[in-house]
């Protein structure tokens, strides 16, 4: 695979991608932990949801997006999509010699610091990959882990139907097997799911802790920037938002998590 | 986890580790593709075989070895152990912000370029992890993949019993289910196994291609060095061989693949 040279300037941007608005939860952590970094955010909204795609499709999408990020001179890529991270992170890491940070391992390590009876909600593809369970149990085999695939969550979030009573009904069904197991910790195994926090919180006993891996993911990204000497000492440029689908829909949906209506470009990954 | 700072000098060494003599197959590729690089080779011979260890043990061993490699000022680590790569690569990559190259993804990508009916022989832990099958099918879902766990191979190779008739009998048994599937390609899913090439070749039809992922692993390592600007422009120092077990045993066993009797140090990972 022939790729453009990789940007190795501290002022270069970090590329962040997700299938849709999910990665905004990671973006907000970047604003807090690494405020000097300039970001290109790509939401693959023309092809969302990823969670019911085949591994081969998820790999193809990842390759296309990372190649495009390289064309945008990104110095690092954050795969802010658990489905991609669970299934193809190691493959794209072998194909693209640049720092690519995924979500599963940082999330799994954080989960073992928090809980003993851990529930993971995730897309069907992430749950089927067993990636969280494998990683959590490798880090601490004395905990217990249960995973639930939640096919309806991403479409509902992308459609901005978080406060629709139907979403609460769906969430009840997904949480039921985890509540039966008396979990003490619930891991958001998909970057979209923290957007559902008010709904999930209302359905869970107060003793259950909610874990968003985004904090740990951005910590890992920060460690890499330090190692590479690529942390930006200058204040950042405004985030550039790009999507493969409808820019207006993304702007409207993203608005509530960004406290502004972002300017969004439609881009074509394979010109 | 508190680690020493990471060496970022082109003249720093590359750390290569395996449970025993398996990683020597990767070391030979390093000599061919990256002859300027200085290497520290660590064989965890006190704890070999890894393939029947639990994921938690494999993670603990990996952490200890990578921490020690950092103390030796390594600029990069090659996890020349498929069992570790299959089960804990992503976790140690999140814990240690340095380039850590594993074997599975480079091997899987190479396999899809070679065959359509792919057999993978591996340790029980690697086979159980499904890592090769997942990666190969993500790269090319149109191929077929069968995996066989081969618990006896690593101990036999470490005991230098390659030409023992018993080893041929054992190999026959492991290959039988793959031959029934008419494989066209056999992947060495363990860095020890290329040492068995004469035995395996004698048992396989000449149409079956043997794939050693070591070439692709070292290619990936070279890409990383280029990206990081850390390729060594100077001729290398002699390789330093270190083991956790008996240095004499390792030297004796390694001799036939190195064409010399190496000088081997016994080291203690956790002083």
PDB file of C-alpha atoms in Angstrom, chain B:
ATOM      1  CA  UNK B   1       3.175   1.912  35.677  1.00  0.00           C
ATOM      2  CA  UNK B   2       6.409   3.862  36.002  1.00  0.00           C
ATOM      3  CA  UNK B   3       8.930   3.139  33.261  1.00  0.00           C
ATOM      4  CA  UNK B   4      12.314   4.604  32.425  1.00  0.00           C
ATOM      5  CA  UNK B   5      12.366   7.063  29.531  1.00  0.00           C
ATOM      6  CA  UNK B   6      12.370   5.443  26.117  1.00  0.00           C
ATOM      7  CA  UNK B   7      15.548   5.520  24.043  1.00  0.00           C
ATOM      8  CA  UNK B   8      15.066   7.606  20.933  1.00  0.00           C
ATOM      9  CA  UNK B   9      18.481   7.307  19.405  1.00  0.00           C
ATOM     10  CA  UNK B  10      19.042   5.507  16.077  1.00  0.00           C
ATOM     11  CA  UNK B  11      21.982   3.694  17.654  1.00  0.00           C
ATOM     12  CA  UNK B  12      19.773   2.242  20.428  1.00  0.00           C
ATOM     13  CA  UNK B  13      19.003  -1.460  20.211  1.00  0.00           C
ATOM     14  CA  UNK B  14      15.898  -3.359  19.164  1.00  0.00           C
ATOM     15  CA  UNK B  15      14.632  -5.735  21.829  1.00  0.00           C
ATOM     16  CA  UNK B  16      13.420  -9.100  20.527  1.00  0.00           C
ATOM     17  CA  UNK B  17      11.775 -11.628  22.790  1.00  0.00           C
ATOM     18  CA  UNK B  18      10.300 -15.084  22.720  1.00  0.00           C
ATOM     19  CA  UNK B  19       9.675 -17.843  25.232  1.00  0.00           C
ATOM     20  CA  UNK B  20      12.819 -19.594  23.958  1.00  0.00           C
ATOM     21  CA  UNK B  21      14.705 -20.200  20.716  1.00  0.00           C
ATOM     22  CA  UNK B  22      11.670 -19.508  18.491  1.00  0.00           C
ATOM     23  CA  UNK B  23      12.460 -15.826  18.038  1.00  0.00           C
ATOM     24  CA  UNK B  24      15.790 -16.746  16.442  1.00  0.00           C
ATOM     25  CA  UNK B  25      13.820 -17.175  13.199  1.00  0.00           C
ATOM     26  CA  UNK B  26      12.896 -13.494  13.479  1.00  0.00           C
ATOM     27  CA  UNK B  27      16.442 -12.596  14.490  1.00  0.00           C
ATOM     28  CA  UNK B  28      17.761 -14.151  11.265  1.00  0.00           C
ATOM     29  CA  UNK B  29      15.324 -11.992   9.272  1.00  0.00           C
ATOM     30  CA  UNK B  30      16.569  -8.927  11.169  1.00  0.00           C
ATOM     31  CA  UNK B  31      20.142  -9.800  10.172  1.00  0.00           C
ATOM     32  CA  UNK B  32      19.017  -9.968   6.539  1.00  0.00           C
ATOM     33  CA  UNK B  33      16.654  -7.004   6.283  1.00  0.00           C
ATOM     34  CA  UNK B  34      18.034  -4.607   8.893  1.00  0.00           C
ATOM     35  CA  UNK B  35      21.728  -5.534   9.217  1.00  0.00           C
ATOM     36  CA  UNK B  36      22.658  -2.222  10.831  1.00  0.00           C
ATOM     37  CA  UNK B  37      20.433  -2.764  13.857  1.00  0.00           C
ATOM     38  CA  UNK B  38      21.849  -3.847  17.206  1.00  0.00           C
ATOM     39  CA  UNK B  39      19.688  -6.450  18.923  1.00  0.00           C
ATOM     40  CA  UNK B  40      19.063  -7.670  22.443  1.00  0.00           C
ATOM     41  CA  UNK B  41      17.486 -11.098  22.278  1.00  0.00           C
ATOM     42  CA  UNK B  42      15.653 -12.353  25.335  1.00  0.00           C
ATOM     43  CA  UNK B  43      14.496 -15.972  25.614  1.00  0.00           C
ATOM     44  CA  UNK B  44      12.241 -16.614  28.600  1.00  0.00           C
ATOM     45  CA  UNK B  45      13.551 -20.155  28.879  1.00  0.00           C
ATOM     46  CA  UNK B  46      12.814 -20.497  32.591  1.00  0.00           C
ATOM     47  CA  UNK B  47       9.122 -20.162  31.788  1.00  0.00           C
ATOM     48  CA  UNK B  48       8.851 -21.813  28.353  1.00  0.00           C
ATOM     49  CA  UNK B  49       6.398 -22.963  26.970  1.00  0.00           C
ATOM     50  CA  UNK B  50       4.018 -19.988  26.900  1.00  0.00           C
ATOM     51  CA  UNK B  51       1.405 -21.787  24.816  1.00  0.00           C
ATOM     52  CA  UNK B  52      -0.203 -23.550  27.751  1.00  0.00           C
ATOM     53  CA  UNK B  53      -0.057 -20.515  30.092  1.00  0.00           C
ATOM     54  CA  UNK B  54      -3.068 -18.421  31.053  1.00  0.00           C
ATOM     55  CA  UNK B  55      -3.608 -15.000  29.415  1.00  0.00           C
ATOM     56  CA  UNK B  56      -2.842 -13.324  32.765  1.00  0.00           C
ATOM     57  CA  UNK B  57       0.533 -15.076  32.994  1.00  0.00           C
ATOM     58  CA  UNK B  58       1.331 -14.206  29.379  1.00  0.00           C
ATOM     59  CA  UNK B  59       0.524 -10.552  30.119  1.00  0.00           C
ATOM     60  CA  UNK B  60       2.665 -10.539  33.273  1.00  0.00           C
ATOM     61  CA  UNK B  61       5.627 -12.054  31.404  1.00  0.00           C
ATOM     62  CA  UNK B  62       5.223  -9.522  28.560  1.00  0.00           C
ATOM     63  CA  UNK B  63       5.140  -6.583  30.962  1.00  0.00           C
ATOM     64  CA  UNK B  64       8.229  -7.776  32.810  1.00  0.00           C
ATOM     65  CA  UNK B  65      10.181  -8.322  29.611  1.00  0.00           C
ATOM     66  CA  UNK B  66       9.197  -4.988  28.027  1.00  0.00           C
ATOM     67  CA  UNK B  67      10.066  -3.124  31.252  1.00  0.00           C
ATOM     68  CA  UNK B  68      13.453  -4.833  31.222  1.00  0.00           C
ATOM     69  CA  UNK B  69      13.931  -3.987  27.529  1.00  0.00           C
ATOM     70  CA  UNK B  70      13.301  -0.339  28.417  1.00  0.00           C
ATOM     71  CA  UNK B  71      15.973  -0.565  31.108  1.00  0.00           C
ATOM     72  CA  UNK B  72      18.299  -1.864  28.376  1.00  0.00           C
ATOM     73  CA  UNK B  73      17.492   1.300  26.370  1.00  0.00           C
ATOM     74  CA  UNK B  74      15.622  -0.451  23.572  1.00  0.00           C
ATOM     75  CA  UNK B  75      14.100   1.908  20.984  1.00  0.00           C
ATOM     76  CA  UNK B  76      11.595  -0.730  19.804  1.00  0.00           C
ATOM     77  CA  UNK B  77      10.397  -4.161  20.891  1.00  0.00           C
ATOM     78  CA  UNK B  78       9.589  -7.058  18.591  1.00  0.00           C
ATOM     79  CA  UNK B  79       7.295  -9.534  20.295  1.00  0.00           C
ATOM     80  CA  UNK B  80       8.706 -12.519  18.413  1.00  0.00           C
ATOM     81  CA  UNK B  81       6.241 -14.768  20.197  1.00  0.00           C
ATOM     82  CA  UNK B  82       2.896 -15.485  18.549  1.00  0.00           C
ATOM     83  CA  UNK B  83       1.251 -16.475  21.832  1.00  0.00           C
ATOM     84  CA  UNK B  84       2.044 -13.091  23.397  1.00  0.00           C
ATOM     85  CA  UNK B  85       1.128 -11.274  20.180  1.00  0.00           C
ATOM     86  CA  UNK B  86      -2.211 -13.077  19.902  1.00  0.00           C
ATOM     87  CA  UNK B  87      -3.314 -12.430  23.451  1.00  0.00           C
ATOM     88  CA  UNK B  88      -1.729  -9.296  24.925  1.00  0.00           C
ATOM     89  CA  UNK B  89      -0.182  -7.121  22.180  1.00  0.00           C
ATOM     90  CA  UNK B  90      -2.888  -4.440  22.370  1.00  0.00           C
ATOM     91  CA  UNK B  91      -2.704  -4.323  26.168  1.00  0.00           C
ATOM     92  CA  UNK B  92       1.061  -3.777  26.381  1.00  0.00           C
ATOM     93  CA  UNK B  93       0.813  -1.288  23.509  1.00  0.00           C
ATOM     94  CA  UNK B  94      -1.604   0.754  25.638  1.00  0.00           C
ATOM     95  CA  UNK B  95       0.673   0.473  28.675  1.00  0.00           C
ATOM     96  CA  UNK B  96       4.028   1.201  27.030  1.00  0.00           C
ATOM     97  CA  UNK B  97       4.049   4.155  24.621  1.00  0.00           C
ATOM     98  CA  UNK B  98       6.760   2.780  22.343  1.00  0.00           C
ATOM     99  CA  UNK B  99       6.708   0.800  19.098  1.00  0.00           C
ATOM    100  CA  UNK B 100       5.908  -2.830  19.876  1.00  0.00           C
ATOM    101  CA  UNK B 101       5.641  -5.020  16.804  1.00  0.00           C
ATOM    102  CA  UNK B 102       3.742  -8.301  16.986  1.00  0.00           C
ATOM    103  CA  UNK B 103       3.535 -11.242  14.621  1.00  0.00           C
ATOM    104  CA  UNK B 104      -0.141 -11.950  13.966  1.00  0.00           C
ATOM    105  CA  UNK B 105      -1.239  -9.113  11.676  1.00  0.00           C
ATOM    106  CA  UNK B 106       1.900  -9.143   9.474  1.00  0.00           C
ATOM    107  CA  UNK B 107       1.588 -12.944   9.233  1.00  0.00           C
ATOM    108  CA  UNK B 108      -2.120 -12.797   8.421  1.00  0.00           C
ATOM    109  CA  UNK B 109      -1.634 -10.190   5.694  1.00  0.00           C
ATOM    110  CA  UNK B 110       1.188 -12.256   4.157  1.00  0.00           C
ATOM    111  CA  UNK B 111      -0.948 -15.423   4.298  1.00  0.00           C
ATOM    112  CA  UNK B 112      -3.765 -13.871   2.279  1.00  0.00           C
ATOM    113  CA  UNK B 113      -1.280 -12.919  -0.447  1.00  0.00           C
ATOM    114  CA  UNK B 114      -0.127 -16.516  -0.716  1.00  0.00           C
ATOM    115  CA  UNK B 115      -3.009 -18.933  -0.262  1.00  0.00           C
ATOM    116  CA  UNK B 116      -6.729 -19.629  -0.545  1.00  0.00           C
ATOM    117  CA  UNK B 117      -6.962 -22.658   1.765  1.00  0.00           C
ATOM    118  CA  UNK B 118      -4.847 -21.711   4.728  1.00  0.00           C
ATOM    119  CA  UNK B 119      -3.793 -23.913   7.610  1.00  0.00           C
ATOM    120  CA  UNK B 120      -2.308 -22.356  10.738  1.00  0.00           C
ATOM    121  CA  UNK B 121      -0.281 -24.398  13.214  1.00  0.00           C
ATOM    122  CA  UNK B 122       0.116 -22.638  16.549  1.00  0.00           C
ATOM    123  CA  UNK B 123       0.386 -23.076  20.291  1.00  0.00           C
ATOM    124  CA  UNK B 124      -2.836 -24.034  22.078  1.00  0.00           C
ATOM    125  CA  UNK B 125      -3.173 -20.485  23.470  1.00  0.00           C
ATOM    126  CA  UNK B 126      -2.726 -18.866  20.056  1.00  0.00           C
ATOM    127  CA  UNK B 127      -5.140 -21.292  18.398  1.00  0.00           C
ATOM    128  CA  UNK B 128      -7.723 -20.770  21.160  1.00  0.00           C
ATOM    129  CA  UNK B 129      -7.458 -16.989  20.811  1.00  0.00           C
ATOM    130  CA  UNK B 130      -8.604 -17.264  17.184  1.00  0.00           C
ATOM    131  CA  UNK B 131      -6.297 -14.325  16.447  1.00  0.00           C
ATOM    132  CA  UNK B 132      -4.946 -15.636  13.129  1.00  0.00           C
ATOM    133  CA  UNK B 133      -8.325 -16.730  11.846  1.00  0.00           C
ATOM    134  CA  UNK B 134      -9.916 -13.403  12.758  1.00  0.00           C
ATOM    135  CA  UNK B 135      -7.113 -11.389  11.162  1.00  0.00           C
ATOM    136  CA  UNK B 136      -6.856 -13.515   7.992  1.00  0.00           C
ATOM    137  CA  UNK B 137     -10.624 -13.428   7.405  1.00  0.00           C
ATOM    138  CA  UNK B 138     -10.790  -9.673   8.017  1.00  0.00           C
ATOM    139  CA  UNK B 139      -8.081  -9.158   5.397  1.00  0.00           C
ATOM    140  CA  UNK B 140      -9.700 -11.563   2.915  1.00  0.00           C
ATOM    141  CA  UNK B 141     -13.057 -13.135   3.817  1.00  0.00           C
ATOM    142  CA  UNK B 142     -13.007 -15.248   0.653  1.00  0.00           C
ATOM    143  CA  UNK B 143     -10.228 -17.555   1.878  1.00  0.00           C
ATOM    144  CA  UNK B 144     -10.716 -20.530   4.188  1.00  0.00           C
ATOM    145  CA  UNK B 145      -8.745 -20.959   7.401  1.00  0.00           C
ATOM    146  CA  UNK B 146      -8.191 -23.895   9.733  1.00  0.00           C
ATOM    147  CA  UNK B 147      -6.148 -23.739  12.914  1.00  0.00           C
ATOM    148  CA  UNK B 148      -4.504 -26.552  14.877  1.00  0.00           C
ATOM    149  CA  UNK B 149      -3.066 -26.190  18.364  1.00  0.00           C
ATOM    150  CA  UNK B 150       0.232 -28.107  18.658  1.00  0.00           C
ATOM    151  CA  UNK B 151       1.105 -28.356  22.369  1.00  0.00           C
ATOM    152  CA  UNK B 152       4.107 -30.673  21.908  1.00  0.00           C
ATOM    153  CA  UNK B 153       6.071 -28.756  19.291  1.00  0.00           C
ATOM    154  CA  UNK B 154       7.678 -26.031  21.444  1.00  0.00           C
ATOM    155  CA  UNK B 155       8.911 -28.419  24.173  1.00  0.00           C
ATOM    156  CA  UNK B 156      10.328 -30.771  21.506  1.00  0.00           C
ATOM    157  CA  UNK B 157      12.141 -27.918  19.742  1.00  0.00           C
ATOM    158  CA  UNK B 158      13.474 -26.510  23.012  1.00  0.00           C
ATOM    159  CA  UNK B 159      14.756 -30.005  23.856  1.00  0.00           C
ATOM    160  CA  UNK B 160      16.479 -30.112  20.478  1.00  0.00           C
ATOM    161  CA  UNK B 161      14.508 -33.210  19.465  1.00  0.00           C
ATOM    162  CA  UNK B 162      13.698 -32.060  15.934  1.00  0.00           C
ATOM    163  CA  UNK B 163      15.057 -35.189  14.249  1.00  0.00           C
ATOM    164  CA  UNK B 164      13.677 -37.543  16.883  1.00  0.00           C
ATOM    165  CA  UNK B 165      11.261 -39.948  15.106  1.00  0.00           C
ATOM    166  CA  UNK B 166       8.728 -39.131  17.829  1.00  0.00           C
ATOM    167  CA  UNK B 167       8.603 -35.528  16.583  1.00  0.00           C
ATOM    168  CA  UNK B 168       7.685 -36.742  13.082  1.00  0.00           C
ATOM    169  CA  UNK B 169       4.900 -38.884  14.547  1.00  0.00           C
ATOM    170  CA  UNK B 170       3.559 -35.923  16.521  1.00  0.00           C
ATOM    171  CA  UNK B 171       3.757 -33.673  13.456  1.00  0.00           C
ATOM    172  CA  UNK B 172       1.813 -36.216  11.376  1.00  0.00           C
ATOM    173  CA  UNK B 173      -1.008 -36.090  13.882  1.00  0.00           C
ATOM    174  CA  UNK B 174      -1.143 -32.296  13.930  1.00  0.00           C
ATOM    175  CA  UNK B 175      -1.050 -31.997  10.132  1.00  0.00           C
ATOM    176  CA  UNK B 176      -3.647 -34.677   9.438  1.00  0.00           C
ATOM    177  CA  UNK B 177      -6.773 -32.488   9.870  1.00  0.00           C
ATOM    178  CA  UNK B 178      -5.174 -29.780   7.711  1.00  0.00           C
ATOM    179  CA  UNK B 179      -4.225 -32.231   4.950  1.00  0.00           C
ATOM    180  CA  UNK B 180      -7.804 -33.534   4.988  1.00  0.00           C
ATOM    181  CA  UNK B 181      -8.862 -29.979   4.151  1.00  0.00           C
ATOM    182  CA  UNK B 182      -6.485 -29.842   1.173  1.00  0.00           C
ATOM    183  CA  UNK B 183      -4.715 -26.732   2.390  1.00  0.00           C
ATOM    184  CA  UNK B 184      -2.516 -24.938  -0.135  1.00  0.00           C
ATOM    185  CA  UNK B 185      -0.619 -22.893   2.492  1.00  0.00           C
ATOM    186  CA  UNK B 186       0.641 -23.661   5.979  1.00  0.00           C
ATOM    187  CA  UNK B 187       1.393 -20.712   8.265  1.00  0.00           C
ATOM    188  CA  UNK B 188       3.934 -21.123  11.026  1.00  0.00           C
ATOM    189  CA  UNK B 189       1.775 -19.586  13.759  1.00  0.00           C
ATOM    190  CA  UNK B 190       4.627 -19.883  16.259  1.00  0.00           C
ATOM    191  CA  UNK B 191       8.155 -18.572  15.751  1.00  0.00           C
ATOM    192  CA  UNK B 192       9.574 -21.899  16.942  1.00  0.00           C
ATOM    193  CA  UNK B 193       8.022 -23.849  14.085  1.00  0.00           C
ATOM    194  CA  UNK B 194      10.283 -22.834  11.172  1.00  0.00           C
ATOM    195  CA  UNK B 195      12.920 -24.855  13.020  1.00  0.00           C
ATOM    196  CA  UNK B 196      10.772 -27.887  12.091  1.00  0.00           C
ATOM    197  CA  UNK B 197      10.815 -27.050   8.372  1.00  0.00           C
ATOM    198  CA  UNK B 198      12.628 -30.253   7.236  1.00  0.00           C
ATOM    199  CA  UNK B 199      10.170 -32.452   9.127  1.00  0.00           C
ATOM    200  CA  UNK B 200       7.058 -30.572   8.025  1.00  0.00           C
ATOM    201  CA  UNK B 201       8.243 -30.343   4.424  1.00  0.00           C
ATOM    202  CA  UNK B 202       8.719 -34.113   4.344  1.00  0.00           C
ATOM    203  CA  UNK B 203       5.125 -34.659   5.485  1.00  0.00           C
ATOM    204  CA  UNK B 204       3.407 -32.144   3.186  1.00  0.00           C
ATOM    205  CA  UNK B 205       2.635 -32.440  -0.529  1.00  0.00           C
ATOM    206  CA  UNK B 206       5.007 -30.234  -2.559  1.00  0.00           C
ATOM    207  CA  UNK B 207       2.059 -28.051  -3.601  1.00  0.00           C
ATOM    208  CA  UNK B 208       1.604 -26.788  -0.004  1.00  0.00           C
ATOM    209  CA  UNK B 209       3.510 -23.553   0.549  1.00  0.00           C
ATOM    210  CA  UNK B 210       5.061 -22.893   3.945  1.00  0.00           C
ATOM    211  CA  UNK B 211       4.758 -19.336   5.245  1.00  0.00           C
ATOM    212  CA  UNK B 212       7.070 -17.948   7.898  1.00  0.00           C
ATOM    213  CA  UNK B 213       5.604 -14.609   9.092  1.00  0.00           C
ATOM    214  CA  UNK B 214       9.088 -13.490  10.218  1.00  0.00           C
ATOM    215  CA  UNK B 215       9.789 -11.754   6.902  1.00  0.00           C
ATOM    216  CA  UNK B 216       6.634  -9.620   7.163  1.00  0.00           C
ATOM    217  CA  UNK B 217       7.208  -8.952  10.875  1.00  0.00           C
ATOM    218  CA  UNK B 218      10.648  -7.506  10.195  1.00  0.00           C
ATOM    219  CA  UNK B 219       9.296  -5.514   7.230  1.00  0.00           C
ATOM    220  CA  UNK B 220       6.786  -3.922   9.619  1.00  0.00           C
ATOM    221  CA  UNK B 221       9.565  -3.193  12.115  1.00  0.00           C
ATOM    222  CA  UNK B 222      11.583  -1.541   9.337  1.00  0.00           C
ATOM    223  CA  UNK B 223       8.608   0.638   8.337  1.00  0.00           C
ATOM    224  CA  UNK B 224       8.329   1.811  11.942  1.00  0.00           C
ATOM    225  CA  UNK B 225      12.020   2.661  12.169  1.00  0.00           C
ATOM    226  CA  UNK B 226      11.694   4.728   8.997  1.00  0.00           C
ATOM    227  CA  UNK B 227       8.610   6.508  10.318  1.00  0.00           C
ATOM    228  CA  UNK B 228      10.306   7.278  13.615  1.00  0.00           C
ATOM    229  CA  UNK B 229      13.598   8.288  11.993  1.00  0.00           C
ATOM    230  CA  UNK B 230      15.269   5.676  14.205  1.00  0.00           C
ATOM    231  CA  UNK B 231      16.927   3.391  11.626  1.00  0.00           C
ATOM    232  CA  UNK B 232      20.576   2.891  12.553  1.00  0.00           C
ATOM    233  CA  UNK B 233      22.933   4.359   9.935  1.00  0.00           C
ATOM    234  CA  UNK B 234      25.966   2.788  11.676  1.00  0.00           C
ATOM    235  CA  UNK B 235      26.985  -0.891  11.572  1.00  0.00           C
ATOM    236  CA  UNK B 236      25.468  -2.844  14.424  1.00  0.00           C
ATOM    237  CA  UNK B 237      27.015  -4.164  17.608  1.00  0.00           C
ATOM    238  CA  UNK B 238      27.002  -7.949  18.102  1.00  0.00           C
ATOM    239  CA  UNK B 239      23.690  -9.346  19.334  1.00  0.00           C
ATOM    240  CA  UNK B 240      23.384  -9.710  23.088  1.00  0.00           C
ATOM    241  CA  UNK B 241      21.651 -12.978  24.039  1.00  0.00           C
ATOM    242  CA  UNK B 242      19.907 -13.130  27.411  1.00  0.00           C
ATOM    243  CA  UNK B 243      17.777 -15.845  28.993  1.00  0.00           C
ATOM    244  CA  UNK B 244      15.878 -16.413  32.209  1.00  0.00           C
ATOM    245  CA  UNK B 245      16.885 -20.098  32.348  1.00  0.00           C
ATOM    246  CA  UNK B 246      20.099 -21.996  31.668  1.00  0.00           C
ATOM    247  CA  UNK B 247      22.516 -20.094  29.379  1.00  0.00           C
ATOM    248  CA  UNK B 248      24.395 -23.240  28.336  1.00  0.00           C
ATOM    249  CA  UNK B 249      21.224 -25.037  27.247  1.00  0.00           C
ATOM    250  CA  UNK B 250      20.164 -22.046  25.184  1.00  0.00           C
ATOM    251  CA  UNK B 251      23.600 -21.667  23.600  1.00  0.00           C
ATOM    252  CA  UNK B 252      23.616 -25.353  22.686  1.00  0.00           C
ATOM    253  CA  UNK B 253      20.130 -25.264  21.234  1.00  0.00           C
ATOM    254  CA  UNK B 254      20.640 -21.960  19.401  1.00  0.00           C
ATOM    255  CA  UNK B 255      23.918 -23.054  17.859  1.00  0.00           C
ATOM    256  CA  UNK B 256      22.410 -24.834  14.839  1.00  0.00           C
ATOM    257  CA  UNK B 257      20.396 -21.777  13.752  1.00  0.00           C
ATOM    258  CA  UNK B 258      23.095 -19.228  14.341  1.00  0.00           C
ATOM    259  CA  UNK B 259      26.045 -21.157  12.889  1.00  0.00           C
ATOM    260  CA  UNK B 260      28.005 -20.317  16.013  1.00  0.00           C
ATOM    261  CA  UNK B 261      27.808 -20.900  19.745  1.00  0.00           C
ATOM    262  CA  UNK B 262      26.535 -17.615  21.130  1.00  0.00           C
ATOM    263  CA  UNK B 263      27.658 -16.127  24.390  1.00  0.00           C
ATOM    264  CA  UNK B 264      24.539 -16.108  26.578  1.00  0.00           C
ATOM    265  CA  UNK B 265      23.831 -14.193  29.810  1.00  0.00           C
ATOM    266  CA  UNK B 266      21.398 -15.225  32.475  1.00  0.00           C
ATOM    267  CA  UNK B 267      19.359 -12.221  33.586  1.00  0.00           C
ATOM    268  CA  UNK B 268      16.843 -11.609  36.329  1.00  0.00           C
ATOM    269  CA  UNK B 269      13.885  -9.608  35.042  1.00  0.00           C
ATOM    270  CA  UNK B 270      12.656  -8.391  38.397  1.00  0.00           C
ATOM    271  CA  UNK B 271      15.645  -7.505  40.553  1.00  0.00           C
TER     272      UNK B 271
END
